[in-house]
mmCIF file of N, CA and C in Angstrom:
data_model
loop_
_atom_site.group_PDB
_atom_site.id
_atom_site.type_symbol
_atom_site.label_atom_id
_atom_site.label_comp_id
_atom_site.label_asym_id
_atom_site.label_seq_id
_atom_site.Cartn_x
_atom_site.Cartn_y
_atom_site.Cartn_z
ATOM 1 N N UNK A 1 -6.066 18.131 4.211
ATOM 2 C CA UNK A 1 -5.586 16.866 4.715
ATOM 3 C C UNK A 1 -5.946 16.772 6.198
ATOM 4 N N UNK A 2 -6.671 15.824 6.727
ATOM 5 C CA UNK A 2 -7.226 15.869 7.939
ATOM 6 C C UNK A 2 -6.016 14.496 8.833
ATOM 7 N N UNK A 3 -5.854 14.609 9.621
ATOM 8 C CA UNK A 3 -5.061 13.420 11.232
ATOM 9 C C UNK A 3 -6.221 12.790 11.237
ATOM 10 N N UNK A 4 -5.761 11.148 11.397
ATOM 11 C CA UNK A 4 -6.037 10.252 11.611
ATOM 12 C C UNK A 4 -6.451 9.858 13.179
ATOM 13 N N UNK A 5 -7.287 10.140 13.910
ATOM 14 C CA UNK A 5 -7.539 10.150 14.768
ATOM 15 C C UNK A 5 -6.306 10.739 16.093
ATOM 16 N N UNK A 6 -5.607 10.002 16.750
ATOM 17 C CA UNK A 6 -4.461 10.687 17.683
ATOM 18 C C UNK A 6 -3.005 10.756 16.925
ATOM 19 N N UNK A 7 -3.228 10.331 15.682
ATOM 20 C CA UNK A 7 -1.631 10.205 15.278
ATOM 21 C C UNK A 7 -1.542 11.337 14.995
ATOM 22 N N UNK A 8 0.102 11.496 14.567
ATOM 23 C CA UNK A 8 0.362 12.127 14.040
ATOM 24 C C UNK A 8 0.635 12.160 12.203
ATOM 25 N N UNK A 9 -0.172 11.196 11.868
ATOM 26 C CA UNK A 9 -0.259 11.178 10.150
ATOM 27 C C UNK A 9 -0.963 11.401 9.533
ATOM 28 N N UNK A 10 -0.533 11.896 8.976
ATOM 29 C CA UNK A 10 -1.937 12.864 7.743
ATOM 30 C C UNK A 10 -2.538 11.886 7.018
ATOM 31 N N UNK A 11 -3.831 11.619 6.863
ATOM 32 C CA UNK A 11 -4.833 11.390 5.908
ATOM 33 C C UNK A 11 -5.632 11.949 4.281
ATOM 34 N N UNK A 12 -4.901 11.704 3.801
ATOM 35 C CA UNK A 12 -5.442 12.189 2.416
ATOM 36 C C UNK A 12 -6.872 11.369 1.701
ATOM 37 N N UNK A 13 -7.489 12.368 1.260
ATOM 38 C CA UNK A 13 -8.850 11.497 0.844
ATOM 39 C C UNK A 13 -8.436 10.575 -0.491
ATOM 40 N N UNK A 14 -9.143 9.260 -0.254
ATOM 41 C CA UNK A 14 -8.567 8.475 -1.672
ATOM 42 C C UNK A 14 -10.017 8.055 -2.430
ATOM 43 N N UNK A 15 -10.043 7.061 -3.185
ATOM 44 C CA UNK A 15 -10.444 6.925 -4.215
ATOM 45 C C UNK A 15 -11.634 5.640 -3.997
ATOM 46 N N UNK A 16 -12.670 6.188 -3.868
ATOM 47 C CA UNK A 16 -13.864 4.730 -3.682
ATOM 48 C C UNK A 16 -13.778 3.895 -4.623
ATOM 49 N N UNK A 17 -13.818 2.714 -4.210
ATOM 50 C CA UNK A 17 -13.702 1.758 -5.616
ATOM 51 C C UNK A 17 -15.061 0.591 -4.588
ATOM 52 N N UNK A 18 -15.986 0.033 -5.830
ATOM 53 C CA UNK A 18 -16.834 -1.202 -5.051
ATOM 54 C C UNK A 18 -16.694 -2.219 -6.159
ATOM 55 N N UNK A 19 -16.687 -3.775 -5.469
ATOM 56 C CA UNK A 19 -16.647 -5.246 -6.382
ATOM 57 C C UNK A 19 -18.060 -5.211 -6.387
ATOM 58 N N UNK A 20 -18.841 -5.965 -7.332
ATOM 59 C CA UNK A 20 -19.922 -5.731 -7.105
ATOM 60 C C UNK A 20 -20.452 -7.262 -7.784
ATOM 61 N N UNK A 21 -20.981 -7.969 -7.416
ATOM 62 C CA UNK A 21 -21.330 -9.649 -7.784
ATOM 63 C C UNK A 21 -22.571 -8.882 -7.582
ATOM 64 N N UNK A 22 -23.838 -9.879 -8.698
ATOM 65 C CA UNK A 22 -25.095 -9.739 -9.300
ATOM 66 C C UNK A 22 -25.582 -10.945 -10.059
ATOM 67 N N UNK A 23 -26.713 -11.202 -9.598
ATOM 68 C CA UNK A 23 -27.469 -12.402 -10.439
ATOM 69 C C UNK A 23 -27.797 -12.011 -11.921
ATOM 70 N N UNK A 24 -27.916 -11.161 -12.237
ATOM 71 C CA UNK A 24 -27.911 -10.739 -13.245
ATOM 72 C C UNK A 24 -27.495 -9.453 -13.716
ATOM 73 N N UNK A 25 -27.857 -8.904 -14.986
ATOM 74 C CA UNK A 25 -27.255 -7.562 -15.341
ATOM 75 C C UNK A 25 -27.835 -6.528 -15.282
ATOM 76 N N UNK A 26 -29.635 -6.888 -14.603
ATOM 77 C CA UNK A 26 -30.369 -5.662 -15.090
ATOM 78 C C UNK A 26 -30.076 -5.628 -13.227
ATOM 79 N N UNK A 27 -29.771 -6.573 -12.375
ATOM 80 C CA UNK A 27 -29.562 -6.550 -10.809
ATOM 81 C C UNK A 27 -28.070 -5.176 -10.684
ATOM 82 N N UNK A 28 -27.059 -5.446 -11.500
ATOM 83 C CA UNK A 28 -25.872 -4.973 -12.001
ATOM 84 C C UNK A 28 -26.159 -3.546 -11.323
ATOM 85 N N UNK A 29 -27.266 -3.332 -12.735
ATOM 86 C CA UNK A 29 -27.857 -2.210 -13.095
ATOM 87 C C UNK A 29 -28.096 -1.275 -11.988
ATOM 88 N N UNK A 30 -29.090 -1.866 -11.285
ATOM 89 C CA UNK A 30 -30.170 -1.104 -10.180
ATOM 90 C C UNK A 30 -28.915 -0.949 -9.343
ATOM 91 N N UNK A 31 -27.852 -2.067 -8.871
ATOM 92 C CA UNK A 31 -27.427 -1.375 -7.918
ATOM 93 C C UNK A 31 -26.498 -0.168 -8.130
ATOM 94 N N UNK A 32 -25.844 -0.085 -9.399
ATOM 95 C CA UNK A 32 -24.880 0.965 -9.903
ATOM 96 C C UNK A 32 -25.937 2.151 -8.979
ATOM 97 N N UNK A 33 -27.024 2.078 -9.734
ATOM 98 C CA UNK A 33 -27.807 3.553 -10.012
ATOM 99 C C UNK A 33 -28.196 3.918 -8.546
ATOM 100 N N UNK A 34 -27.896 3.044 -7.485
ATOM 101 C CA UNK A 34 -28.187 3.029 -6.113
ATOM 102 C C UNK A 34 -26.868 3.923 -5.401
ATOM 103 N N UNK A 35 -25.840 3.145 -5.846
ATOM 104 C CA UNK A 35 -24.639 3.360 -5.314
ATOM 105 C C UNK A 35 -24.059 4.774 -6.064
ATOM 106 N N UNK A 36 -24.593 5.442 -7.328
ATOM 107 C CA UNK A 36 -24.600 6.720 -7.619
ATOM 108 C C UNK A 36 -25.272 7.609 -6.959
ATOM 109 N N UNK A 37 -26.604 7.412 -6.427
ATOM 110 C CA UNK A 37 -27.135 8.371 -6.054
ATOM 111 C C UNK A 37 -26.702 8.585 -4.455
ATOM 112 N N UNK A 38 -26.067 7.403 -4.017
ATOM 113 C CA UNK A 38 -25.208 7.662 -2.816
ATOM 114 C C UNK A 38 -24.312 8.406 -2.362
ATOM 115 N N UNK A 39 -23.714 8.076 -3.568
ATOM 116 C CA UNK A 39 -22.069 8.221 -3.850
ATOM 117 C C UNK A 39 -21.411 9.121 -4.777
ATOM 118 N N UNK A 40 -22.235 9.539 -5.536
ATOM 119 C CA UNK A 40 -21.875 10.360 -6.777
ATOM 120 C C UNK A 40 -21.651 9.714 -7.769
ATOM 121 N N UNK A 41 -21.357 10.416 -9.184
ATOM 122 C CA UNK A 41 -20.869 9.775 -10.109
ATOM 123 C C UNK A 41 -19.589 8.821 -10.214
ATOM 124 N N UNK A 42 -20.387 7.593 -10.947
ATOM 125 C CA UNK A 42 -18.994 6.801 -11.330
ATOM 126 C C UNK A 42 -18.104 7.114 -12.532
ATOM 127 N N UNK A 43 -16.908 7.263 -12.477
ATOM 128 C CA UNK A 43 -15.992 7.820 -13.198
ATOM 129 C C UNK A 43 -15.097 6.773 -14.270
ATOM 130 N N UNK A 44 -15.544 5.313 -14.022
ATOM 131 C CA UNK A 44 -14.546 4.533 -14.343
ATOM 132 C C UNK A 44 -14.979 3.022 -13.923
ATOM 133 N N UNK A 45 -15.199 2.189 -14.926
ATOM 134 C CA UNK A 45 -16.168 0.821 -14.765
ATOM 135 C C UNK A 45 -15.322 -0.410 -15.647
ATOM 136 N N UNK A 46 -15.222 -1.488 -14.807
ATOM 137 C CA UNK A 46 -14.528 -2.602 -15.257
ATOM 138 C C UNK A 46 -15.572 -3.340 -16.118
ATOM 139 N N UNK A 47 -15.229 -3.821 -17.264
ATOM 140 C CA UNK A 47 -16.102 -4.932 -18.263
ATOM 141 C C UNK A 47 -16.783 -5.915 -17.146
ATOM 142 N N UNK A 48 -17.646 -6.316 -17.600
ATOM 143 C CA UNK A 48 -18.951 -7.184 -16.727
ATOM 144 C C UNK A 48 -18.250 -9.291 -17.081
ATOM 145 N N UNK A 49 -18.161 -9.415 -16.317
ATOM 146 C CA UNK A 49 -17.737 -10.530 -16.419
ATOM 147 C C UNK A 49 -18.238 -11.858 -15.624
ATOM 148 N N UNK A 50 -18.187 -12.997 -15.946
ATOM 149 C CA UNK A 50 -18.935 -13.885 -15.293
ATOM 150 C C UNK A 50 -18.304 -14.370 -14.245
ATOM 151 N N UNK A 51 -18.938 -14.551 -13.079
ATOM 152 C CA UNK A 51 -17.853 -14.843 -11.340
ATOM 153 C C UNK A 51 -17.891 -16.386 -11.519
ATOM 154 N N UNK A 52 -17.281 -17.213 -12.131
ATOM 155 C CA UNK A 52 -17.755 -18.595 -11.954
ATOM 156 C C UNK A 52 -16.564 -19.149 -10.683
ATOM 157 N N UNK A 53 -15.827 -18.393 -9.846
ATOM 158 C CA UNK A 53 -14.923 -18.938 -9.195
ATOM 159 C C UNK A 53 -15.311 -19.508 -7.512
ATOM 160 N N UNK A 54 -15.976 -19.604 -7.333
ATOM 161 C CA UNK A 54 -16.768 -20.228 -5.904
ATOM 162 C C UNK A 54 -18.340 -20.371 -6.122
ATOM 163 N N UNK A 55 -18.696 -21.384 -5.461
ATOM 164 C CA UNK A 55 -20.231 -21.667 -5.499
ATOM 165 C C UNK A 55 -21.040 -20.934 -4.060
ATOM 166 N N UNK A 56 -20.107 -19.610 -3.561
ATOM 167 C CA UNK A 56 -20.456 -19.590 -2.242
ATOM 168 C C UNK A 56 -21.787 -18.899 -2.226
ATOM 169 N N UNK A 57 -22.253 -18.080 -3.244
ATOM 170 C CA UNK A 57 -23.026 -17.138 -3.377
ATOM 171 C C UNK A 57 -24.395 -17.606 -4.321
ATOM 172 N N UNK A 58 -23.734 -18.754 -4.859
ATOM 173 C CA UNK A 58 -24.967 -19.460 -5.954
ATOM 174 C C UNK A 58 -26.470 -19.850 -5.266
ATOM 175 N N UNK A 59 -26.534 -20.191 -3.808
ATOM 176 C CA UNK A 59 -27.554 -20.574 -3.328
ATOM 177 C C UNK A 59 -28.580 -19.037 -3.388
ATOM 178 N N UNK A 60 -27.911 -18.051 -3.138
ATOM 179 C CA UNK A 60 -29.094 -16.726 -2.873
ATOM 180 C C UNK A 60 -29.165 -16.334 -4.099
ATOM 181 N N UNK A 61 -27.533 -16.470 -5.376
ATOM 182 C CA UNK A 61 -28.240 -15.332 -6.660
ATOM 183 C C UNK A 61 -27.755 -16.602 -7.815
ATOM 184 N N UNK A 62 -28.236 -17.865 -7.629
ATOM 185 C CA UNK A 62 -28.022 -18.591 -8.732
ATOM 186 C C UNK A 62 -27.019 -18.645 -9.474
ATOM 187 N N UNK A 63 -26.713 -19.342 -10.653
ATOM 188 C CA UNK A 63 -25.922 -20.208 -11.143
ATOM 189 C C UNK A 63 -25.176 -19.080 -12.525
ATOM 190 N N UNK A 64 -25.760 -18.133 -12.460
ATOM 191 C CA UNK A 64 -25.215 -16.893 -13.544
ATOM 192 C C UNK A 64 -24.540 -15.565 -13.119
ATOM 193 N N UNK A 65 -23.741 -15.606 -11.869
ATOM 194 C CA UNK A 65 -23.664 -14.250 -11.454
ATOM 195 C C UNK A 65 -22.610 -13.907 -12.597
ATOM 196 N N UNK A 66 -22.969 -12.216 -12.214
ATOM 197 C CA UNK A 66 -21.667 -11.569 -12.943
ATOM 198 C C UNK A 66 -21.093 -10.479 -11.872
ATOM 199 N N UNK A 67 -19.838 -9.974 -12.338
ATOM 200 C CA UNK A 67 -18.752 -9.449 -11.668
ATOM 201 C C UNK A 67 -18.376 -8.107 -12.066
ATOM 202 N N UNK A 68 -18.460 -7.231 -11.864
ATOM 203 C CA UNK A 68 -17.768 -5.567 -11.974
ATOM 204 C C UNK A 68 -17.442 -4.585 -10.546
ATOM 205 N N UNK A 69 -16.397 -4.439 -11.271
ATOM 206 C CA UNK A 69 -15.613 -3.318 -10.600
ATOM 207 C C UNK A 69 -15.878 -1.557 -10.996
ATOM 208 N N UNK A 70 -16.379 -0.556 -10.406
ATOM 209 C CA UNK A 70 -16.068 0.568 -10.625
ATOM 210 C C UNK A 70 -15.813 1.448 -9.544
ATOM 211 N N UNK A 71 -15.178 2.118 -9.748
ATOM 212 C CA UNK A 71 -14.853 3.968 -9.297
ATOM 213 C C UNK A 71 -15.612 4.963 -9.244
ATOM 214 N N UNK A 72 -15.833 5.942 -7.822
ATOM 215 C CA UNK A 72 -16.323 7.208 -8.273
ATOM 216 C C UNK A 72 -15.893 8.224 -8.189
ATOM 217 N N UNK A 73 -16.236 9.299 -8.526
ATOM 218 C CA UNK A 73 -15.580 10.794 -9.039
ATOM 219 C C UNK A 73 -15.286 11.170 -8.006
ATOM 220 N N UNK A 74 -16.052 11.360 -6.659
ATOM 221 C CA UNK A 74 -15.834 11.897 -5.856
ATOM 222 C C UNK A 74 -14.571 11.196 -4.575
ATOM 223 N N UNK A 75 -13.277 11.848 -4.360
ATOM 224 C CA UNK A 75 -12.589 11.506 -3.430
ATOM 225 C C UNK A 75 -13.507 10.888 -1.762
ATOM 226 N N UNK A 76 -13.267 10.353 -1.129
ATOM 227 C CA UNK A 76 -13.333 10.107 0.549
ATOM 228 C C UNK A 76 -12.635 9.717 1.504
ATOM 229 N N UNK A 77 -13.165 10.018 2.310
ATOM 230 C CA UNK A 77 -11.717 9.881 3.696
ATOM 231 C C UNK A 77 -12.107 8.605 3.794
ATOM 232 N N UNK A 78 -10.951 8.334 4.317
ATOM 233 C CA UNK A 78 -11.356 6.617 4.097
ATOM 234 C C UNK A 78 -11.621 6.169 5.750
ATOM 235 N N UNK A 79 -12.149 7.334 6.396
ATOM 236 C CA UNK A 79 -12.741 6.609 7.926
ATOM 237 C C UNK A 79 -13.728 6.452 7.591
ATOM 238 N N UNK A 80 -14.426 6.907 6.381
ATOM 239 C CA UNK A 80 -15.913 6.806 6.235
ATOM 240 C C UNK A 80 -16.636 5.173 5.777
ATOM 241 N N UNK A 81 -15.236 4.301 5.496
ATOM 242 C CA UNK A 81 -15.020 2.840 4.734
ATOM 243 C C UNK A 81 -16.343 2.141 5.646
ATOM 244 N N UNK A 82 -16.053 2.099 7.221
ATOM 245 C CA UNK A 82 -17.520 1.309 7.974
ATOM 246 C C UNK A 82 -18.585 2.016 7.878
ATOM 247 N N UNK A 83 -19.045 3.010 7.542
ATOM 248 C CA UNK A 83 -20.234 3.471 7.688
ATOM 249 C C UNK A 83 -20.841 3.380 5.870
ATOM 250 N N UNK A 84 -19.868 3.597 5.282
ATOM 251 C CA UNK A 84 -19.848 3.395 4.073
ATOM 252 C C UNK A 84 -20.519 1.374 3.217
ATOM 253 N N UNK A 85 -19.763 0.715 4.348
ATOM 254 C CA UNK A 85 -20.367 -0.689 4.076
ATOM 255 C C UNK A 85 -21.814 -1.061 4.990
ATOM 256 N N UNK A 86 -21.841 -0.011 5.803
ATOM 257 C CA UNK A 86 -23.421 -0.717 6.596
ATOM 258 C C UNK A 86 -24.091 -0.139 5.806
ATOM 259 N N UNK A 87 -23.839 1.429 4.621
ATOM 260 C CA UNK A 87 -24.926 1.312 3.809
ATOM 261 C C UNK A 87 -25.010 0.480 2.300
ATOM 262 N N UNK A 88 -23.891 0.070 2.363
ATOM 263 C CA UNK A 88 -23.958 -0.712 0.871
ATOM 264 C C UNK A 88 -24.560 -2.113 1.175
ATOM 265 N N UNK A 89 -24.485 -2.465 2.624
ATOM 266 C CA UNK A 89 -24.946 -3.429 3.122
ATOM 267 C C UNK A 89 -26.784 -3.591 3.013
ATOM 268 N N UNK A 90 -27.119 -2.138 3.446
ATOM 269 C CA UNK A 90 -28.524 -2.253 2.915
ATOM 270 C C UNK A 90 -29.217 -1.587 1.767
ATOM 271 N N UNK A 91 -28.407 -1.524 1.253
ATOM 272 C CA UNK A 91 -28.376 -1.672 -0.386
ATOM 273 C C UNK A 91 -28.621 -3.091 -1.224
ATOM 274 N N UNK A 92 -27.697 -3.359 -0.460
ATOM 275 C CA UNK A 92 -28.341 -5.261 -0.971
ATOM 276 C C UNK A 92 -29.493 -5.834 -0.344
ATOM 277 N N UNK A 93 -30.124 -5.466 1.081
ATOM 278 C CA UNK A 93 -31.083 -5.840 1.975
ATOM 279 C C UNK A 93 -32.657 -5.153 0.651
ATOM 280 N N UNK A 94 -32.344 -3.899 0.301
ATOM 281 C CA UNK A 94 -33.378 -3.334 -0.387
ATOM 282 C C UNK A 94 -33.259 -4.287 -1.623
ATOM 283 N N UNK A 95 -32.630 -4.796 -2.168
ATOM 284 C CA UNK A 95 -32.423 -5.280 -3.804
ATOM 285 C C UNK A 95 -32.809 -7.247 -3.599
ATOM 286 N N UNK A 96 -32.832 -7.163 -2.404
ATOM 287 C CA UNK A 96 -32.775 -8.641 -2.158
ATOM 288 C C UNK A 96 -34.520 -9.205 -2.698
ATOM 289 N N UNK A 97 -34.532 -10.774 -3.244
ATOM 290 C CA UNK A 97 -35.699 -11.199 -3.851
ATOM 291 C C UNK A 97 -35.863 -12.540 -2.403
ATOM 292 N N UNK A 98 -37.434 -11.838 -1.994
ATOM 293 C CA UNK A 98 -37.562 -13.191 -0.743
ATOM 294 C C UNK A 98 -36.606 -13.676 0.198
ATOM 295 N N UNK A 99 -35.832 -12.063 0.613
ATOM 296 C CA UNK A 99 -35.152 -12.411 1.851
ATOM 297 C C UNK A 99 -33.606 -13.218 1.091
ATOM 298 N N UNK A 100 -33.589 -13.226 -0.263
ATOM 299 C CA UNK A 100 -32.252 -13.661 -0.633
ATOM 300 C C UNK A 100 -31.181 -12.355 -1.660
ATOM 301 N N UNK A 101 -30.495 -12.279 -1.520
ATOM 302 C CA UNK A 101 -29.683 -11.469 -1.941
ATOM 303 C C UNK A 101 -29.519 -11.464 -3.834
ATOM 304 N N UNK A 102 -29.446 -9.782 -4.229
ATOM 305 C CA UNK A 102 -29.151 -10.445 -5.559
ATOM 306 C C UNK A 102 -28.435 -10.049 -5.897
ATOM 307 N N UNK A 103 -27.622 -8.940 -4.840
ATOM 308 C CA UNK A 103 -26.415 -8.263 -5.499
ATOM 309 C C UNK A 103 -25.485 -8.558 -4.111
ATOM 310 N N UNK A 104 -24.342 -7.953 -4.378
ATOM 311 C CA UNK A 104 -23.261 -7.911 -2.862
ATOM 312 C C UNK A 104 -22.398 -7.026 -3.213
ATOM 313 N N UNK A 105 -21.969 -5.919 -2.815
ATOM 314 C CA UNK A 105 -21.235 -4.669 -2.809
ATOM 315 C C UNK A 105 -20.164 -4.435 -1.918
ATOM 316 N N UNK A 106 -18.922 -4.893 -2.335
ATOM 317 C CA UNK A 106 -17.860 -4.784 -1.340
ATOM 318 C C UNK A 106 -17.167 -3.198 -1.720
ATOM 319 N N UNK A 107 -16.979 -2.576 -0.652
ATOM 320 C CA UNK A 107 -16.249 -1.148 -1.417
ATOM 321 C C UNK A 107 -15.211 -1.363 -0.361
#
């Protein structure tokens, strides 16, 4: 159990979890297998479902996204959360079609 920078409270490593919106399923796909070889194995994956709840994202990955949630095996400290999103961040920069996005990876 590692201190949280000057406090005095202990930090326990918890549990990575990423949302993951995709223009499609084989997009789904590539990024899982991205975010494994990052991250380790995923341990635990939500059914694939269609995001129809905002049009905010439709302009870069069109009119079909889908939606999953999973987990991975491996625990992390969770100071690692910002360094952790500037690479999931270019994770989507690599997956992107013509400078537009086809996945988005919130962990």
């Amino acid at each position: 159990m590692l201190k949280y920078k000057d406090y005095d409270t202990p930090v326990e490593d918890v549990k990575l979890i990423a949302g993951l919106l995709a223009a499609s399923g084989r997009q789904l796909e590539q990024a899982k297998t991205a975010l494994q070889q990052k991250y380790g194995s995923i341990d635990n994956e939500s059914g694939v479902v269609d995001f129809d709840y905002t049009l905010y994202y439709n302009n870069e990955m069109g009119n079909s996204i889908v939606r999953q949630f999973v987990t991975f095996e491996k625990l992390i400290y969770p100071g690692r959360l910002k360094q952790i999103k500037t690479e999931t961040n270019a994770m989507e920069v690599a997956q992107s079609l013509e400078g537009l996005r086809q996945v988005n990876i919130d962990p």
